[in-house]
Coordinates of C-alpha atoms in Angstrom, one line a residue:
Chain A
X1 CA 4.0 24.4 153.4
X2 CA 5.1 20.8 154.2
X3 CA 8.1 19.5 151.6
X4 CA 8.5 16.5 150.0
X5 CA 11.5 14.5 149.6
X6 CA 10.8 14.5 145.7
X7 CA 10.3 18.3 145.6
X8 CA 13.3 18.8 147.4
X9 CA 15.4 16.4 145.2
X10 CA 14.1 18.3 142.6
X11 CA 15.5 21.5 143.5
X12 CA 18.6 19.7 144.3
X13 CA 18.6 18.7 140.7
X14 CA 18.3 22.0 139.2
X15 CA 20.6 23.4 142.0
X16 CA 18.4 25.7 143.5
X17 CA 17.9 23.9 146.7
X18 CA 18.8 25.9 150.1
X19 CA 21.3 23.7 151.7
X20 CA 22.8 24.4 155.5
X21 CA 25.1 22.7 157.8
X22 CA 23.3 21.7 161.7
X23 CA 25.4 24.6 162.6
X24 CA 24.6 27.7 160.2
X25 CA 20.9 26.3 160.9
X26 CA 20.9 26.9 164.5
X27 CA 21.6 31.4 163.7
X28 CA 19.2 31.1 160.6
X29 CA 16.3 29.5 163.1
X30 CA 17.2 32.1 165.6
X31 CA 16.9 35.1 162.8
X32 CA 14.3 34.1 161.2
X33 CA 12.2 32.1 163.0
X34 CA 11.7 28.6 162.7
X35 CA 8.7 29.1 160.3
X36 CA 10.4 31.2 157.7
X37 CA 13.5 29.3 158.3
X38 CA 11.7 25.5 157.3
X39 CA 10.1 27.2 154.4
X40 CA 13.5 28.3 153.2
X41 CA 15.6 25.5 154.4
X42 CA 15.3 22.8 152.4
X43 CA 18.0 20.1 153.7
X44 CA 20.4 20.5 157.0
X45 CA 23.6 18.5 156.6
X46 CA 25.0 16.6 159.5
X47 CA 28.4 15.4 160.7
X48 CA 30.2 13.3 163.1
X49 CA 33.9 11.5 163.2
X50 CA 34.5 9.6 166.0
X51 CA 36.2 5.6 167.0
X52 CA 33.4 3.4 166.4
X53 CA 34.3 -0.4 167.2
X54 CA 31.6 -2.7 165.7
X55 CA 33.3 -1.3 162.5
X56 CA 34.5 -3.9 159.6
X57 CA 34.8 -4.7 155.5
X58 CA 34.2 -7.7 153.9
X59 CA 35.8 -8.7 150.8
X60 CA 36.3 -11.0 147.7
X61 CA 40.0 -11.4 146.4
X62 CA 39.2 -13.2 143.6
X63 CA 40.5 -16.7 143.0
X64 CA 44.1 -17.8 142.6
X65 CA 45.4 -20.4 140.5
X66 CA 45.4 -23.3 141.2
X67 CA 41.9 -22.7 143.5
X68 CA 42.0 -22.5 147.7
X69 CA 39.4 -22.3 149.7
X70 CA 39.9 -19.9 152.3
X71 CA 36.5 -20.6 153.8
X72 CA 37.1 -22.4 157.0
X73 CA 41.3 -21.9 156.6
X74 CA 42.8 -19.1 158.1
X75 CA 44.0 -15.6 157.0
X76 CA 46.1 -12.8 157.9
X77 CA 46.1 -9.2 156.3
X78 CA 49.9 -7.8 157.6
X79 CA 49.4 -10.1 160.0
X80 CA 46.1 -9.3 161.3
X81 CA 43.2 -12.3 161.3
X82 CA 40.2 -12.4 159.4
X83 CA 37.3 -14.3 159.7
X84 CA 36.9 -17.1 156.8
X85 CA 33.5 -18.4 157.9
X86 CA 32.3 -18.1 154.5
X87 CA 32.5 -19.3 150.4
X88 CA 36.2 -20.1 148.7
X89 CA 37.6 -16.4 148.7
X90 CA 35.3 -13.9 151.0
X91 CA 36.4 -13.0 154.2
X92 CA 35.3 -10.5 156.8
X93 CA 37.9 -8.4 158.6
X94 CA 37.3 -6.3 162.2
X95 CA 38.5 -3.2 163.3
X96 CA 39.5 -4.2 166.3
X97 CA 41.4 -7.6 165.4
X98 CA 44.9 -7.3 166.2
X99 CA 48.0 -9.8 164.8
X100 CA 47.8 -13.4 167.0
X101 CA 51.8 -11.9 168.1
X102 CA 50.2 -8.8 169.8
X103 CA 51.1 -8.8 173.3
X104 CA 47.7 -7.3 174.3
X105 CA 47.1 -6.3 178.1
X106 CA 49.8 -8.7 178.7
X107 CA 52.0 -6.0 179.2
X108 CA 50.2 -3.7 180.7
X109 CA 49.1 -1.0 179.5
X110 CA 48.9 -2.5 176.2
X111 CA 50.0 -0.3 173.1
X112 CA 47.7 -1.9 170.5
X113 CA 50.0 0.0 167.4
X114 CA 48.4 -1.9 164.4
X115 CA 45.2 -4.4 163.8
X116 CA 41.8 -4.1 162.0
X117 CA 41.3 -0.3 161.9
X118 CA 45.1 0.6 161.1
X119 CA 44.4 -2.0 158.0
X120 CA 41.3 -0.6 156.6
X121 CA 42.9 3.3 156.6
X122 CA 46.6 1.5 155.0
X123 CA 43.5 -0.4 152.3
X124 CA 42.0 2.5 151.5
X125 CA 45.1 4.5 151.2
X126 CA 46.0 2.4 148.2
X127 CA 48.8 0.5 150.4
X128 CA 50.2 -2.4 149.2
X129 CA 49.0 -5.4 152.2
X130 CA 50.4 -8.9 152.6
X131 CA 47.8 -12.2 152.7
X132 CA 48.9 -14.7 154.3
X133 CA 46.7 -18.0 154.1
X134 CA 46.3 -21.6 154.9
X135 CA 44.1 -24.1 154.1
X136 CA 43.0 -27.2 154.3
X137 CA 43.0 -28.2 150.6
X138 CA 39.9 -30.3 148.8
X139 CA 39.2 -31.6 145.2
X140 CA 38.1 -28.4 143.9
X141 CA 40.1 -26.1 145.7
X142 CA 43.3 -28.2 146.2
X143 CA 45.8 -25.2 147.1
X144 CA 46.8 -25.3 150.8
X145 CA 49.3 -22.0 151.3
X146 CA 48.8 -18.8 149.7
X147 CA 51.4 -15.9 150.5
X148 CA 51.0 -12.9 148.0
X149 CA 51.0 -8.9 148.2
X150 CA 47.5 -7.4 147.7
X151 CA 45.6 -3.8 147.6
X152 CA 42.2 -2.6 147.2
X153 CA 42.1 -2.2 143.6
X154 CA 43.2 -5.8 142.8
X155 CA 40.0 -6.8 144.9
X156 CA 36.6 -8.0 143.3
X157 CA 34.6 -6.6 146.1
X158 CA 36.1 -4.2 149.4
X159 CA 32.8 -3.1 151.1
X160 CA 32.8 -1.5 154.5
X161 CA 30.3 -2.8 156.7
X162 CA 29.7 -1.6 160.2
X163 CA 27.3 -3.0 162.3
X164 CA 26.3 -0.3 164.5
X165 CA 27.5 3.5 163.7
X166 CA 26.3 7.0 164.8
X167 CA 25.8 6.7 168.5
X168 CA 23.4 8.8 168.9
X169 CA 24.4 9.9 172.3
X170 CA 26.5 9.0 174.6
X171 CA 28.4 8.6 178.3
X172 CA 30.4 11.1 179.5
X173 CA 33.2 9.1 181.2
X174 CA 35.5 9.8 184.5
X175 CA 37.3 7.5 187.1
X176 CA 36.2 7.8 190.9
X177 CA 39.1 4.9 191.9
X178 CA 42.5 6.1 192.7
X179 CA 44.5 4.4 190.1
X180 CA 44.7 5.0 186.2
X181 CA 42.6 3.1 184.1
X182 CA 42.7 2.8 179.9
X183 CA 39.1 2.4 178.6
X184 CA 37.5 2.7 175.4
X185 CA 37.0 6.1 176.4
X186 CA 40.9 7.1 176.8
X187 CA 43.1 7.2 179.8
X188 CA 41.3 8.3 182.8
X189 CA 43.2 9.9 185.8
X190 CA 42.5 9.0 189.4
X191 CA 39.9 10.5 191.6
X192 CA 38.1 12.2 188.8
X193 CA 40.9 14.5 187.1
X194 CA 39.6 14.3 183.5
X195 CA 36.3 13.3 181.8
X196 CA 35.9 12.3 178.1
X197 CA 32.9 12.6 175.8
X198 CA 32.0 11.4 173.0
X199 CA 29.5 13.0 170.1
X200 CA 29.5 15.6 167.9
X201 CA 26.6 17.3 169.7
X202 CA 24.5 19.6 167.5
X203 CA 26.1 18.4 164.5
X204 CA 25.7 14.9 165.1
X205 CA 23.2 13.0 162.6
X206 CA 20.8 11.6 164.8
X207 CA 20.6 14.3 167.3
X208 CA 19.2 16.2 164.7
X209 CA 16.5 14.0 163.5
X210 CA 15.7 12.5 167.4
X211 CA 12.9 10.3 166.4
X212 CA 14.3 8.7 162.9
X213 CA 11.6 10.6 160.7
X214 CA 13.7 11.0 157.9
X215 CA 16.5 8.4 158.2
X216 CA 15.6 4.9 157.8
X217 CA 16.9 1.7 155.6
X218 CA 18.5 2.9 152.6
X219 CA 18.9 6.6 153.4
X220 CA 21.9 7.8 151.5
X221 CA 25.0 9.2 153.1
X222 CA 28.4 10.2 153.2
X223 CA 30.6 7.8 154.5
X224 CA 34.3 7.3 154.7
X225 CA 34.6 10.1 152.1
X226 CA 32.1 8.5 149.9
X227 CA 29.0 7.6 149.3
X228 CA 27.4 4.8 151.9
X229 CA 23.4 3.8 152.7
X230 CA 22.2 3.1 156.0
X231 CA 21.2 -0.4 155.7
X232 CA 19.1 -0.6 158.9
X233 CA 19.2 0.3 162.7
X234 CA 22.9 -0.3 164.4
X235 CA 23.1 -3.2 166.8
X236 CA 22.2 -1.9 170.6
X237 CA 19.3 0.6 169.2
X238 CA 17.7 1.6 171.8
X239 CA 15.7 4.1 171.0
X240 CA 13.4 4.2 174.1
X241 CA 15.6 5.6 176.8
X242 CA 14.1 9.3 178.8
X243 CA 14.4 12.1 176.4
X244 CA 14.4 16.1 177.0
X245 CA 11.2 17.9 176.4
X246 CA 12.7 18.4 173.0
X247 CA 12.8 14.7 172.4
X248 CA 16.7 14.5 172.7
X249 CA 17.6 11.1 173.9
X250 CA 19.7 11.8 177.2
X251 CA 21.8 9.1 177.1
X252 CA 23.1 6.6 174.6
X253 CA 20.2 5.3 172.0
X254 CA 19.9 5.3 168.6
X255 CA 22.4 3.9 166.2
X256 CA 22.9 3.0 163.0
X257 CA 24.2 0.3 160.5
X258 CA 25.7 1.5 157.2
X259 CA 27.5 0.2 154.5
X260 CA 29.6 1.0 151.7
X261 CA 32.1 0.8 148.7
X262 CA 35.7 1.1 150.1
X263 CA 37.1 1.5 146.8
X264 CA 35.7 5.5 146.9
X265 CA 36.7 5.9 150.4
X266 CA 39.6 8.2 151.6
X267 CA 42.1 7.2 154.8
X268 CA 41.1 10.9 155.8
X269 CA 37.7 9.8 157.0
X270 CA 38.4 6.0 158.2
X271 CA 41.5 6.4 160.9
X272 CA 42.9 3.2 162.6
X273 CA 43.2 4.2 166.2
X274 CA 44.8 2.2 169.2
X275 CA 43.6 3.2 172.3
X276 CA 46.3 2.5 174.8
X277 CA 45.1 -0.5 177.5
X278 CA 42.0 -0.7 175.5
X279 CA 42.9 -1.9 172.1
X280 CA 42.4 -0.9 168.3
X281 CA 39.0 0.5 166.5
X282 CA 38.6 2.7 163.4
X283 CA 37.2 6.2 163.5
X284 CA 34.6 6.7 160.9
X285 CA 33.7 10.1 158.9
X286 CA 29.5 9.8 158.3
X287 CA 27.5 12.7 157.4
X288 CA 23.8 12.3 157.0
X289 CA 21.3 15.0 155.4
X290 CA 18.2 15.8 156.6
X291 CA 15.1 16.9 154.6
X292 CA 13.7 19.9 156.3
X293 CA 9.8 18.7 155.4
X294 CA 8.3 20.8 157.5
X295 CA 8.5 23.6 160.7
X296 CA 9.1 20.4 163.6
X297 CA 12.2 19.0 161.1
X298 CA 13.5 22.4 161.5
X299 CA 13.3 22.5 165.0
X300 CA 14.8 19.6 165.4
X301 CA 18.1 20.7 163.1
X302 CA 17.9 23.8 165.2
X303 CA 19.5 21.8 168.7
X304 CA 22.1 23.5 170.3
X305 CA 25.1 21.8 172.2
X306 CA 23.3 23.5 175.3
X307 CA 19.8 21.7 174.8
X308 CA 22.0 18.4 174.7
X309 CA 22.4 16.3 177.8
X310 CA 25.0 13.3 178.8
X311 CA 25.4 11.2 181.5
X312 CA 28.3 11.5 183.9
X313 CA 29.7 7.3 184.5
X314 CA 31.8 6.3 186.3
X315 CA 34.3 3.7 184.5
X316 CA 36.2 2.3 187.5
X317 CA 33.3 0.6 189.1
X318 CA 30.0 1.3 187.9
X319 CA 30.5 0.9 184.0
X320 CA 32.7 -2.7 184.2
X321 CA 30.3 -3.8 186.8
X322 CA 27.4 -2.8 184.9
X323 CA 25.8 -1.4 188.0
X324 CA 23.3 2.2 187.9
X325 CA 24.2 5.5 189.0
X326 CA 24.9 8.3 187.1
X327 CA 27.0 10.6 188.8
X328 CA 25.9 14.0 187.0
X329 CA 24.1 15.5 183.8
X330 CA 25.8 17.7 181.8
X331 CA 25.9 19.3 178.5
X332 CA 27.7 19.2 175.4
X333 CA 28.0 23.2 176.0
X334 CA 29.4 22.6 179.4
X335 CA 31.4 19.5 178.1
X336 CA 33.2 21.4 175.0
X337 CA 33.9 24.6 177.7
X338 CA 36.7 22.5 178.9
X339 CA 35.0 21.6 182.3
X340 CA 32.3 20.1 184.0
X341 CA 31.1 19.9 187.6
X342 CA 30.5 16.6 189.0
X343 CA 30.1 16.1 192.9
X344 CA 31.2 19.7 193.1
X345 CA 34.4 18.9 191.9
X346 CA 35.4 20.9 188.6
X347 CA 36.6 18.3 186.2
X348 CA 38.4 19.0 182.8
X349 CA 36.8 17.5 180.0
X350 CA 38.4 16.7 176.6
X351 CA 36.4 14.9 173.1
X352 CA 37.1 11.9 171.5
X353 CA 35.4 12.9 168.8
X354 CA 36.2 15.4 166.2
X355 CA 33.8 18.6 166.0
X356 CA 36.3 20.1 163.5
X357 CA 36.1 17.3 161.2
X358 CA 32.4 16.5 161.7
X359 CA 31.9 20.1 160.3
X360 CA 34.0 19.7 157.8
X361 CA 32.1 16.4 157.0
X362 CA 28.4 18.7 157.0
X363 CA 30.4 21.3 154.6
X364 CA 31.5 18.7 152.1
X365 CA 28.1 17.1 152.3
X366 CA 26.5 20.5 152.0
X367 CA 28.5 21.1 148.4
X368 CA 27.8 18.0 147.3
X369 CA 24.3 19.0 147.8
X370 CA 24.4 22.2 146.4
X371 CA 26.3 20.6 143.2
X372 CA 23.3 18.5 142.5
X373 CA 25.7 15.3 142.6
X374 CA 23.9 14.1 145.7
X375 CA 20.2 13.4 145.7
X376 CA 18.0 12.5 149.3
X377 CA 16.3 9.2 149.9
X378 CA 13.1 7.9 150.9
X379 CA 13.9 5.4 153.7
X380 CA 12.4 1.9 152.7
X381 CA 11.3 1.5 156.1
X382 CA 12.3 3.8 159.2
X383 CA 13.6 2.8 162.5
X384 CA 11.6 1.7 165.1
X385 CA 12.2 4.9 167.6
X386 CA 10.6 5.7 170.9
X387 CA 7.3 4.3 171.0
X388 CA 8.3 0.9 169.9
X389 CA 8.8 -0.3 173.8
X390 CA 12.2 -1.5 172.5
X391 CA 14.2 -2.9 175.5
X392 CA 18.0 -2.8 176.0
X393 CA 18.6 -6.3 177.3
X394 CA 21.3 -7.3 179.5
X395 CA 22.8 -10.7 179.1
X396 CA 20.9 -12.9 181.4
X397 CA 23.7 -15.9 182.7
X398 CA 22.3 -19.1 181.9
X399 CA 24.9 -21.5 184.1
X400 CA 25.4 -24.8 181.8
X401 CA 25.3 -27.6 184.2
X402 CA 27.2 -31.0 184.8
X403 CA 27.9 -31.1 180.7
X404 CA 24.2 -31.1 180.2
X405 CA 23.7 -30.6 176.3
X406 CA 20.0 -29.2 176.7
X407 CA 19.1 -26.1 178.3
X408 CA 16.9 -26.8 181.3
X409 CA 13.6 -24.8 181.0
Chain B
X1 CA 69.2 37.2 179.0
X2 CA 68.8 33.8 176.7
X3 CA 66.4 31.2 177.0
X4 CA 67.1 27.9 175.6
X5 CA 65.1 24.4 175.7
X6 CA 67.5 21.5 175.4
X7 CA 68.4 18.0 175.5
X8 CA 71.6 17.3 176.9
X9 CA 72.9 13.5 176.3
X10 CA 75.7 12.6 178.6
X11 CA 78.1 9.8 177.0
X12 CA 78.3 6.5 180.3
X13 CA 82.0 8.5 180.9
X14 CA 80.7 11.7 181.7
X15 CA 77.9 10.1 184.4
X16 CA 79.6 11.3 187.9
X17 CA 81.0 14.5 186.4
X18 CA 78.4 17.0 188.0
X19 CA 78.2 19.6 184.6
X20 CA 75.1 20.6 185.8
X21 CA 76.7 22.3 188.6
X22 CA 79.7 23.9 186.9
X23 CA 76.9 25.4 184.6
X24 CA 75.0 27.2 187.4
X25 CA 78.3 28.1 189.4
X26 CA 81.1 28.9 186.3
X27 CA 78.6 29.8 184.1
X28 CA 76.0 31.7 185.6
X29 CA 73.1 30.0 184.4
X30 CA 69.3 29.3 185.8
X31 CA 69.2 25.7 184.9
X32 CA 65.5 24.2 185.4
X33 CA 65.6 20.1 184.7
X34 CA 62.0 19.6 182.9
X35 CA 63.4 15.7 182.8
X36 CA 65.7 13.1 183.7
X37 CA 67.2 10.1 182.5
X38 CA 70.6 8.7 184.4
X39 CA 71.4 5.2 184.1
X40 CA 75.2 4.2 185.4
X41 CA 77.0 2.7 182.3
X42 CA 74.3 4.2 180.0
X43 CA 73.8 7.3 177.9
X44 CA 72.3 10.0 180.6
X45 CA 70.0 12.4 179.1
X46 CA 68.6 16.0 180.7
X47 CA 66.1 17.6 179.5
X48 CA 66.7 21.6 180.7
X49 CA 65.7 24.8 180.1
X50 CA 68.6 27.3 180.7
X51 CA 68.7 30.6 181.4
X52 CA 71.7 33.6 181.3
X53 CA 73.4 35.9 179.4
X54 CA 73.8 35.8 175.8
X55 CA 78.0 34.6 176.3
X56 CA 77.3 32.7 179.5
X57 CA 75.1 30.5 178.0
X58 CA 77.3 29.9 174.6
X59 CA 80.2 29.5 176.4
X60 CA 78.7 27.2 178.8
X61 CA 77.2 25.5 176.0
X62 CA 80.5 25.3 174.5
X63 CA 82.0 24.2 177.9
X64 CA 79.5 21.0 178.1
X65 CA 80.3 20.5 174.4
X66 CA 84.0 19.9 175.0
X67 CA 83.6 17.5 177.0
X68 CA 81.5 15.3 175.1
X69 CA 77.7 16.2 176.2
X70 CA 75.8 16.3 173.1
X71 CA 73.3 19.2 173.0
X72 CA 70.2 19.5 170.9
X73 CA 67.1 21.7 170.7
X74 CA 64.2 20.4 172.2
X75 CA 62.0 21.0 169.3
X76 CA 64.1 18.4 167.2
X77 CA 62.7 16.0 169.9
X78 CA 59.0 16.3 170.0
X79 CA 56.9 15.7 167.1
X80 CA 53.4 16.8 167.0
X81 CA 52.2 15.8 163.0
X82 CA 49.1 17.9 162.2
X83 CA 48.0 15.6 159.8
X84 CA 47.8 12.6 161.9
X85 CA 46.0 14.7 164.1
X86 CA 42.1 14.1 164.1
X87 CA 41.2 16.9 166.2
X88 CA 39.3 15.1 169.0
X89 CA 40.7 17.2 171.7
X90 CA 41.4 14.4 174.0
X91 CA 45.0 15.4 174.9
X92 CA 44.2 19.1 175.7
X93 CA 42.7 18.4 178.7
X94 CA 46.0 16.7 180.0
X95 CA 49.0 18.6 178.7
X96 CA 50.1 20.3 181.8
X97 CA 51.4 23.3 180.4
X98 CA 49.3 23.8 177.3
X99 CA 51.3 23.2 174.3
X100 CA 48.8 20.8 172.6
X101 CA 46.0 23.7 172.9
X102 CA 42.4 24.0 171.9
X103 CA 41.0 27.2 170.5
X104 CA 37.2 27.0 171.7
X105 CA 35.8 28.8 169.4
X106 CA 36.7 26.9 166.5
X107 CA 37.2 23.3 168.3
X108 CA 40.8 23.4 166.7
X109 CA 43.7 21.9 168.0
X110 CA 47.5 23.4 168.0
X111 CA 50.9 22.5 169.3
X112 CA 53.1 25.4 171.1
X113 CA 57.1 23.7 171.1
X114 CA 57.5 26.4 173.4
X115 CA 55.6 25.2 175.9
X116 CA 56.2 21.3 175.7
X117 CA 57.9 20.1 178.6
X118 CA 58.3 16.6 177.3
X119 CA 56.8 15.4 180.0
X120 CA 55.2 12.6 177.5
X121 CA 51.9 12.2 179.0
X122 CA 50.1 12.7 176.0
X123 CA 51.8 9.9 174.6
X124 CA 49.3 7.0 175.7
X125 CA 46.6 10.0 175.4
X126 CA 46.3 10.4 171.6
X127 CA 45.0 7.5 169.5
X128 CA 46.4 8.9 166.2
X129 CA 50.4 8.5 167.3
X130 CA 49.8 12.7 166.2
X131 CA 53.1 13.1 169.0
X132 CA 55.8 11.8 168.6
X133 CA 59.0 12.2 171.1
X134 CA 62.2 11.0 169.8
X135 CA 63.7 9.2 173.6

């Protein structure tokens, strides 16, 4: 009864194939059973929209005349720097760069109202953005200022590129200390009075395919409202952390690096985002869909938010400090019933991430799907998962000594 | 009885004249001050919900009006912009009276103006800038 990715495609062709969201399959496995269910179900679409940092474009603005060579000069995009490490007129931009004049932390909490992510959503909304560049001028590129309006369509190339994508997993966060504190994963009250989370649980992609059997290097996706490829495994993979008897990672582990055109993206599904004290980032729409080859595929579609765990971290002292301890596990059914309990204490908990729109992500998937306009992949290669003795490495501090210039064995 | 959720900005003249009081005592009216703003030589502003008779509270309205108090509806003060909203949840969990609520079931997100206080914690909260409050 095992599928395979061509008979499926197939199906998808002719617009016969059985398409469901991580959701709806979760009642049919239930009903049915999850071997008439994987013999029905041909493909279960997947969601998530959430901030991801290591999030960025690259692209080619085409030369001016007379020539500069923005490689090694710099460049602002409405004020916010790009890095020019590269050929005459590429340039890579962050989602968390902010304009040299931001006043950062320096007044604390910072407010972080526009860089890299606000960019990237005003690009993509067909918004009209101001270069700003200097350089230092040769033979063949003699031009040394450059000041002109620009948008996405008058671009060569606008490709968004982000290094590591689709946490699969993640901390739950809450402050023990007895002061506020702005983190990456919101505003955090004193002595425990809030917790954040961040995943879209059972919809998330790679919660429902735990050990990357069917998404691998150039596995086709939605992303940013159109279509991307994952082009590998996301920086900070770490795919061999302790799992649940169902093989669900309980912490952070997987993730994934994907790229893709801007110029068929919507700002719906790439949001700038400042995150007070913290700083700016860019919350991504992905939606991954997953061949349902056979009975185990199906199961692992089937996870609930109640078969998901997280860990409870502390972000006063244990996560800056990099020290161990998890203060509680808890579930994603728990976490989205508006509390958890932690020490005995009932703590409110609140998402960062947007279960609404990831399902709204798996539905739009699910009709491209169904329309025939979207065919599955064959990964090139998968991702190294659990077996693969993959190690999360700390930095290990190397002091550099009375201006020595080689490193001392 | 009437219920009204208001701003009241006091013009840098009006600072020592205590309107608040003549509202409750002349007046008749429950006034509960959800916030405050009083700087001497600046534009004061409250932000009450008041409480009386349908004429007690017009013509204490009208009272504050004559002498210069600027009154607005709350509602014209606080912004909440669905579509800038993602959804995420984050700032249900600290609204202290639930006017940014989440319906569980669906995971959706909704803003009450009833129920805002203003207090403006949810500012710094929401990533998006989805709130907005006008002071």
């Amino acid at each position: 009864m095992a599928k395979t990715i061509q008979e499926i495609n197939e199906k998808i062709r002719r617009g016969r194939a059985v398409v469901c969201t991580a959701e709806e399959v979760i009642q049919i496995a239930k009903s049915k059973g999850a071997k008439q269910a994987a013999a029905e179900v041909d493909v279960v679409t997947t969601g998530t929209f959430a901030p991801m940092c290591s999030s960025g474009a690259y692209f080619n603005v085409g030369h001016s005349k007379p020539r500069i060579k923005l490689g090694g000069g710099t460049v602002t995009l409405n004020d916010v720097p790009v890095y020019t490490g590269f050929a005459a007129v590429d340039f890579f931009l962050g989602a968390t760069a902010v304009p040299d004049t931001d006043p950062r932390n320096t007044i604390y909490p910072g407010k972080f109202s526009y860089g890299g992510g606000h960019l990237i959503e005003d690009l993509v909304a067909g918004k009209d953005v101001q270069l700003i560049a200097r350089a230092y001028g040769t033979d063949c590129y003699p031009r040394r200022k450059l000041e002109t309006w620009i948008r996405l369509e008058d671009m060569n190339e606008a490709v968004l590129f982000n290094m590591r994508n689709c946490y699969q997993n993640y901390n739950v966060a809450v402050n023990l200390s007895d002061r506020l504190i702005y983190t990456y994963m919101g505003v955090l009250q004193p002595n425990m009075r809030n917790a954040t989370y961040c995943s879209a649980g059972q919809l998330s992609p790679l919660l429902n395919d735990p050990f990357y059997r069917t998404i691998g290097i150039g596995t086709r996706i939605f992303l940013g409202g159109g279509i991307g490829y994952v082009v590998g495994n996301g920086t900070q993979h770490n795919p061999s952390v302790p799992r649940t008897a169902k093989g669900i990672p309980r912490m952070g582990a997987g993730t994934l690096a994907v790229t893709g055109s801007l110029k068929q993206m919507s700002a719906r599904w790439l949001r700038g985002a400042s995150f007070t004290g913290y700083g700016v980032t860019l919350a991504v729409g992905i939606g991954i869909p997953i061949p349902i080859l056979d009975e185990d595929m199906l199961l692992y579609t089937a996870v609930t938010d109640a078969d998901i765990v997280a860990q409870v971290v502390d972000y006063s002292e244990a996560y800056p400090h990099y020290t161990s301890g998890n203060l509680a596990e808890v579930s994603y059914a728990e976490l989205k019933s508006g509390s958890i309990t932690v020490n005995g204490k009932k703590v409110p908990s609140a998402g960062l991430s947007s279960y609404v729109r990831a399902r709204e992500i798996a539905e739009i998937l699910k009709s491209w799907l169904e329309k025939g306009s979207f065919l599955l992949t064959e990964p090139a290669e998968t991702l190294v998962s659990a077996d693969s003795e993959v190690e999360f490495k700390p930095l290990q501090e190397r002091p550099i000594l009375n201006n020595n210039r080689v490193a001392a064995s | 009885m009437a219920k009204k959720r208001l701003v009241l900005n006091f013009p840098p003249q009006l600072i020592d004249q205590p309107v608040t009081y003549r509202l409750i005592t002349q007046y008749q009216l429950e006034v509960n001050i959800l916030r405050a703003s009083i700087t001497p030589r600046e534009w004061g502003r409250l932000v009450v919900e008041v409480t009386g008779s349908k004429e007690n509270l017009d013509s204490g309205l009208k009272f504050a009006s004559n002498l210069g108090v600027e009154i607005k509806p709350l509602a014209q003060d606080v912004q909440w912009y669905q579509e800038r909203c993602i959804e995420c949840t984050a700032c249900t969990a600290i609204c202290p009276t639930g006017a940014l609520q989440l319906s569980r079931e669906e995971m959706r997100v909704s803003f009450d103006h009833d129920k805002c206080i203003v207090c403006g914690l949810c500012l710094p909260i929401c990533p998006y800038g989805a709130v907005e409050i006008m002071f």
